[in-house]
C-alpha cells in the first residue's frame, strides 16, 4: 500500500504539492481560531474530594478567592487622602453590575480589618473584584468588559488575580514558544545542513514541521468543540511537530538516497551531473534531457521502496508515540488530557 502511494505521489507530484499547499492554507486559517478556545487552569481533579469541598464551600459560604485584584497606588497621596479615596470609590462604584458581582475595598471596613487592604507606607491599596459567570470563559469576557473602566484618575493601576493571571499565562506561553523557535532556528538550520549535506534537503524538515504544526492546530480547533483544551497543547504540537519532522525527514531522505544510488548503479547511470562533461550547449542540453528521462523511472522506484521501508517505520513510530501519549487521556486533570489530545 505504501509502495503504491509512493508511486502515485511521484506521478502526481505537482498535483500533490498544490493540494498540500491548499490544505495547509485552509488549515492555517481555521487553526488560528484555536487560540481563543484555550481554557485556563485544569490542574485539579474534578472528582477529587478536595475539589468537591471547595465547590461546596464556594456555594454556601461564597468564594474567598477574588477573580481580579486591582492595585491602586500613588507616589504623593496615601489612602487617607480624600482625593485618593474619591478616585477609587468613584471608579469602582461605576463598574457595571451586569459583569461585577461583588467589590471589596479598603473603605468597606473600619479599624484593623481595613489595615490589611493598605500597604505599610499607605500609598497603595487593592480592591478585590468578584466577576459574574460560572465558567472561566464567562469571567474572562466580563473582565475584558470592565478592565478599562477600572482605571482611576491620578493613580497607578495594576491588575492581578486568577482571571488576569490565567490570561497572561496563556499569552506568555505563546510568546515564549515563538521566542524559543526564533532563537533555535538558526543553529537548527546549520545542523540540518550538516546532517543532510545539502541546503535543499535540509529545508525539508522545516517545511514538514510547518505543515504538521499548522495541521495540528487545525485538528485541535476541531477538538475544542468536543473537549476542553489548555494552552499546553500548543507546546506539545510545536515540540512534536519540529522534533518528529527532523527525525522522519532524515529517515526518508537517507533511504531515498540509498535506493536512488542503487537504482542508478544498476542502470549504469553516473552520479552527479554528467551532461556538463559534454562539449557544446546543444550537446549538454540533449544529454541533460536524456539523463532525466532515464532517471525518472529510477526515482519512482526509489520513492516506492522508500515508502515501503522508511515510510512503514515512520507510520509505526507515529502510531506508537501517539498511543503512548494517548494514555494521558485517562487522567482526570484537563492539562494532562490536553497533552494526550495534542499528541
mmCIF file of N, CA, C and O in Angstrom, residues 1 10 13 28 143 152 162 185 197 207 217 228 235 241 248 253 259 263 275 343:
data_model
loop_
_atom_site.group_PDB
_atom_site.id
_atom_site.type_symbol
_atom_site.label_atom_id
_atom_site.label_comp_id
_atom_site.label_asym_id
_atom_site.label_seq_id
_atom_site.Cartn_x
_atom_site.Cartn_y
_atom_site.Cartn_z
ATOM 1 N N UNK A 1 0.827 -1.201 0.000
ATOM 2 C CA UNK A 1 0.000 0.000 0.000
ATOM 3 C C UNK A 1 0.868 1.260 0.000
ATOM 4 O O UNK A 1 0.644 2.184 -0.783
ATOM 5 N N UNK A 10 4.740 10.266 -6.825
ATOM 6 C CA UNK A 10 5.745 10.634 -7.816
ATOM 7 C C UNK A 10 5.098 11.008 -9.150
ATOM 8 O O UNK A 10 5.498 11.977 -9.795
ATOM 9 N N UNK A 13 3.138 14.426 -8.589
ATOM 10 C CA UNK A 13 3.864 15.197 -7.585
ATOM 11 C C UNK A 13 3.434 16.663 -7.557
ATOM 12 O O UNK A 13 3.303 17.252 -6.470
ATOM 13 N N UNK A 28 -4.432 26.480 8.225
ATOM 14 C CA UNK A 28 -3.872 27.600 8.964
ATOM 15 C C UNK A 28 -4.932 28.639 9.310
ATOM 16 O O UNK A 28 -4.973 29.148 10.434
ATOM 17 N N UNK A 143 -14.262 40.288 32.474
ATOM 18 C CA UNK A 143 -13.057 41.038 32.843
ATOM 19 C C UNK A 143 -12.650 41.999 31.723
ATOM 20 O O UNK A 143 -12.308 43.161 31.980
ATOM 21 N N UNK A 152 -8.341 54.398 37.623
ATOM 22 C CA UNK A 152 -8.729 55.529 38.474
ATOM 23 C C UNK A 152 -7.870 56.739 38.117
ATOM 24 O O UNK A 152 -6.643 56.625 38.028
ATOM 25 N N UNK A 162 -6.859 35.637 39.717
ATOM 26 C CA UNK A 162 -6.869 34.411 38.924
ATOM 27 C C UNK A 162 -7.190 34.657 37.450
ATOM 28 O O UNK A 162 -6.581 34.045 36.568
ATOM 29 N N UNK A 185 16.108 28.476 15.655
ATOM 30 C CA UNK A 185 16.047 28.218 14.218
ATOM 31 C C UNK A 185 17.397 28.341 13.509
ATOM 32 O O UNK A 185 17.767 27.442 12.729
ATOM 33 N N UNK A 197 23.586 17.320 4.333
ATOM 34 C CA UNK A 197 24.601 17.505 3.308
ATOM 35 C C UNK A 197 24.174 18.342 2.133
ATOM 36 O O UNK A 197 24.881 18.375 1.118
ATOM 37 N N UNK A 207 9.916 22.529 6.378
ATOM 38 C CA UNK A 207 8.637 22.559 5.649
ATOM 39 C C UNK A 207 7.665 21.558 6.259
ATOM 40 O O UNK A 207 6.477 21.859 6.472
ATOM 41 N N UNK A 217 -2.776 22.344 14.730
ATOM 42 C CA UNK A 217 -3.617 23.409 15.284
ATOM 43 C C UNK A 217 -5.041 23.331 14.740
ATOM 44 O O UNK A 217 -6.011 23.583 15.463
ATOM 45 N N UNK A 228 -12.401 20.236 26.449
ATOM 46 C CA UNK A 228 -11.643 21.414 26.882
ATOM 47 C C UNK A 228 -10.159 21.194 26.622
ATOM 48 O O UNK A 228 -9.626 20.107 26.881
ATOM 49 N N UNK A 235 2.367 23.873 23.083
ATOM 50 C CA UNK A 235 3.746 23.431 23.312
ATOM 51 C C UNK A 235 3.969 22.022 22.778
ATOM 52 O O UNK A 235 5.000 21.729 22.169
ATOM 53 N N UNK A 241 5.921 18.521 16.452
ATOM 54 C CA UNK A 241 5.947 18.852 15.036
ATOM 55 C C UNK A 241 7.353 19.059 14.522
ATOM 56 O O UNK A 241 7.730 18.533 13.468
ATOM 57 N N UNK A 248 11.905 12.051 11.081
ATOM 58 C CA UNK A 248 11.269 11.337 9.974
ATOM 59 C C UNK A 248 11.826 11.782 8.623
ATOM 60 O O UNK A 248 11.947 10.965 7.697
ATOM 61 N N UNK A 253 14.897 10.822 3.625
ATOM 62 C CA UNK A 253 15.928 11.290 2.704
ATOM 63 C C UNK A 253 17.081 10.296 2.624
ATOM 64 O O UNK A 253 17.592 10.002 1.529
ATOM 65 N N UNK A 259 18.350 4.174 -2.118
ATOM 66 C CA UNK A 259 17.634 3.497 -3.192
ATOM 67 C C UNK A 259 17.944 4.121 -4.543
ATOM 68 O O UNK A 259 18.043 3.418 -5.563
ATOM 69 N N UNK A 263 19.636 2.162 -7.663
ATOM 70 C CA UNK A 263 18.979 2.089 -8.967
ATOM 71 C C UNK A 263 19.840 2.647 -10.081
ATOM 72 O O UNK A 263 19.878 2.090 -11.189
ATOM 73 N N UNK A 275 25.985 15.527 -17.772
ATOM 74 C CA UNK A 275 25.817 16.287 -19.006
ATOM 75 C C UNK A 275 26.759 17.485 -19.100
ATOM 76 O O UNK A 275 26.994 18.012 -20.188
ATOM 77 N N UNK A 343 -1.097 15.201 21.221
ATOM 78 C CA UNK A 343 -0.243 14.168 20.607
ATOM 79 C C UNK A 343 -0.997 13.422 19.533
ATOM 80 O O UNK A 343 -0.430 13.036 18.508
#
